[in-house]
GROMACS .gro file of C-alpha atoms in nm:
model
  148
    1MET     CA    1   2.734  -0.266  -0.077
    2THR     CA    2   2.918  -0.573  -0.199
    3ALA     CA    3   2.808  -0.934  -0.217
    4ARG     CA    4   2.963  -1.001   0.123
    5ASP     CA    5   2.820  -0.706   0.312
    6LEU     CA    6   2.526  -0.855   0.495
    7PRO     CA    7   2.410  -1.203   0.401
    8PRO     CA    8   2.032  -1.224   0.349
    9GLY     CA    9   1.850  -1.328   0.663
   10HIS     CA   10   2.142  -1.255   0.894
   11PRO     CA   11   2.144  -0.974   1.147
   12PRO     CA   12   2.448  -0.748   1.122
   13LEU     CA   13   2.752  -0.834   1.329
   14ALA     CA   14   2.767  -0.577   1.605
   15ALA     CA   15   2.914  -0.521   1.947
   16SER     CA   16   2.915  -0.248   2.205
   17ALA     CA   17   3.125  -0.122   2.492
   18ARG     CA   18   3.050   0.111   2.779
   19VAL     CA   19   3.283   0.398   2.863
   20GLU     CA   20   3.273   0.658   3.136
   21VAL     CA   21   3.411   0.984   2.997
   22PRO     CA   22   3.723   1.042   3.209
   23PHE     CA   23   3.839   1.376   3.343
   24HIS     CA   24   4.149   1.375   3.123
   25ASP     CA   25   3.930   1.359   2.809
   26VAL     CA   26   3.742   1.686   2.875
   27ASP     CA   27   3.830   2.053   2.841
   28ALA     CA   28   3.774   2.338   3.087
   29MET     CA   29   3.404   2.341   2.997
   30ASP     CA   30   3.363   1.968   3.088
   31VAL     CA   31   3.312   1.884   2.720
   32CYS     CA   32   3.489   1.586   2.567
   33TRP     CA   33   3.759   1.698   2.321
   34HIS     CA   34   3.659   1.597   1.967
   35GLY     CA   35   3.969   1.383   1.903
   36HIS     CA   36   3.884   1.141   2.183
   37TYR     CA   37   3.579   1.014   1.998
   38LEU     CA   38   3.816   0.822   1.768
   39LYS     CA   39   3.957   0.654   2.079
   40TYR     CA   40   3.603   0.557   2.177
   41PHE     CA   41   3.544   0.423   1.826
   42GLU     CA   42   3.857   0.210   1.877
   43ILE     CA   43   3.712   0.063   2.196
   44GLY     CA   44   3.395  -0.033   2.008
   45ARG     CA   45   3.592  -0.165   1.711
   46ALA     CA   46   3.801  -0.390   1.938
   47ALA     CA   47   3.482  -0.533   2.092
   48LEU     CA   48   3.346  -0.605   1.743
   49LEU     CA   49   3.668  -0.766   1.622
   50ARG     CA   50   3.672  -0.992   1.926
   51ARG     CA   51   3.315  -1.096   1.839
   52PHE     CA   52   3.444  -1.276   1.530
   53HIS     CA   53   3.784  -1.372   1.677
   54TYR     CA   54   3.996  -1.137   1.468
   55ASP     CA   55   4.130  -0.890   1.723
   56TYR     CA   56   4.460  -0.713   1.662
   57ARG     CA   57   4.674  -1.002   1.787
   58ASP     CA   58   4.482  -1.236   1.554
   59MET     CA   59   4.540  -0.997   1.265
   60ARG     CA   60   4.913  -0.985   1.328
   61GLU     CA   61   4.933  -1.364   1.371
   62SER     CA   62   4.747  -1.412   1.041
   63GLY     CA   63   5.015  -1.206   0.864
   64PHE     CA   64   4.812  -0.894   0.795
   65LEU     CA   65   4.808  -0.542   0.926
   66TRP     CA   66   4.486  -0.340   0.906
   67PRO     CA   67   4.559   0.035   0.911
   68VAL     CA   68   4.272   0.280   0.930
   69VAL     CA   69   4.272   0.466   0.598
   70GLU     CA   70   3.954   0.669   0.645
   71ALA     CA   71   3.756   0.800   0.940
   72HIS     CA   72   3.437   1.003   0.939
   73LEU     CA   73   3.267   1.149   1.246
   74LYS     CA   74   2.950   1.351   1.289
   75TYR     CA   75   2.924   1.526   1.623
   76ILE     CA   76   2.564   1.564   1.731
   77LYS     CA   77   2.579   1.640   2.101
   78PRO     CA   78   2.885   1.663   2.327
   79ALA     CA   79   2.982   1.401   2.581
   80THR     CA   80   3.075   1.541   2.921
   81TYR     CA   81   3.289   1.444   3.217
   82GLY     CA   82   3.159   1.139   3.404
   83GLN     CA   83   2.892   1.062   3.145
   84GLN     CA   84   2.827   0.693   3.083
   85ILE     CA   85   2.831   0.631   2.709
   86GLU     CA   86   2.785   0.324   2.494
   87VAL     CA   87   2.992   0.280   2.180
   88ARG     CA   88   2.813   0.061   1.926
   89ALA     CA   89   3.014  -0.083   1.638
   90THR     CA   90   2.857  -0.261   1.341
   91LEU     CA   91   3.032  -0.438   1.055
   92VAL     CA   92   2.924  -0.282   0.727
   93GLU     CA   93   3.169  -0.426   0.470
   94TYR     CA   94   3.436  -0.694   0.477
   95GLU     CA   95   3.499  -0.831   0.128
   96ASN     CA   96   3.753  -0.575   0.002
   97ARG     CA   97   3.798  -0.365   0.312
   98LEU     CA   98   3.684  -0.354   0.671
   99LYS     CA   99   3.423  -0.082   0.712
  100ILE     CA  100   3.271  -0.033   1.055
  101ALA     CA  101   2.989   0.204   1.148
  102TYR     CA  102   2.972   0.355   1.497
  103GLU     CA  103   2.717   0.521   1.714
  104ILE     CA  104   2.790   0.670   2.055
  105VAL     CA  105   2.487   0.711   2.278
  106ASP     CA  106   2.420   0.829   2.631
  107CYS     CA  107   2.352   0.522   2.845
  108ALA     CA  108   2.087   0.690   3.059
  109SER     CA  109   1.872   0.847   2.787
  110GLY     CA  110   1.973   0.666   2.469
  111THR     CA  111   2.041   1.005   2.306
  112ARG     CA  112   2.278   0.981   2.012
  113LEU     CA  113   2.593   1.185   2.067
  114THR     CA  114   2.813   1.092   1.773
  115LYS     CA  115   2.806   0.868   1.469
  116GLY     CA  116   3.058   0.778   1.203
  117TYR     CA  117   3.258   0.506   1.036
  118THR     CA  118   3.613   0.389   0.978
  119THR     CA  119   3.764   0.202   0.685
  120GLN     CA  120   4.062  -0.031   0.718
  121VAL     CA  121   4.249  -0.218   0.448
  122ALA     CA  122   4.459  -0.533   0.466
  123VAL     CA  123   4.833  -0.498   0.420
  124CYS     CA  124   5.066  -0.799   0.404
  125ALA     CA  125   5.285  -0.771   0.715
  126ARG     CA  126   5.581  -0.936   0.541
  127THR     CA  127   5.587  -0.733   0.217
  128GLY     CA  128   5.389  -0.420   0.304
  129GLU     CA  129   5.172  -0.473  -0.003
  130LEU     CA  130   4.812  -0.355  -0.003
  131GLN     CA  131   4.562  -0.637  -0.049
  132PHE     CA  132   4.279  -0.544  -0.286
  133VAL     CA  133   4.064  -0.829  -0.155
  134SER     CA  134   4.031  -0.913   0.213
  135PRO     CA  135   4.235  -1.218   0.307
  136PRO     CA  136   4.048  -1.549   0.340
  137VAL     CA  137   4.109  -1.557   0.716
  138LEU     CA  138   3.887  -1.250   0.768
  139ILE     CA  139   3.612  -1.376   0.540
  140GLU     CA  140   3.613  -1.718   0.709
  141ARG     CA  141   3.594  -1.571   1.059
  142VAL     CA  142   3.313  -1.329   0.972
  143GLU     CA  143   3.110  -1.599   0.801
  144HIS     CA  144   3.175  -1.840   1.089
  145ALA     CA  145   3.044  -1.581   1.335
  146TRP     CA  146   2.722  -1.556   1.133
  147GLN     CA  147   2.681  -1.932   1.142
  148GLY     CA  148   2.688  -1.955   1.515
   0.00000   0.00000   0.00000
């Protein structure tokens, strides 16, 4: 963890989104195809980014792109057609990269189905250069969200 991971005394920044597993996401056995979990992570990530006013439009307008450079998933129990799931996204790191942890749970029972994380890095939209430190706009928005 870095100095800007979780300030002392502050709860983590988190958000969640509900999803009903659609028919087109399951296979012949009614089980959600493993690749769709990344799509569900994206839904949770977008909810979290909106929480501190740095959604994808805001990123682009600030002059930075944030490609996902790493993704890790651990499948615990399959999601099935029609199942109501909650995707929880929590900010883990933001000083040098954007690392977000995820948990997908069944809404009815609270059973954990999947967990994982993604890592994104800032890239200057104009030059394509990787930023080794997160741009001030991200740090300001995260810290502002913690303040109120």
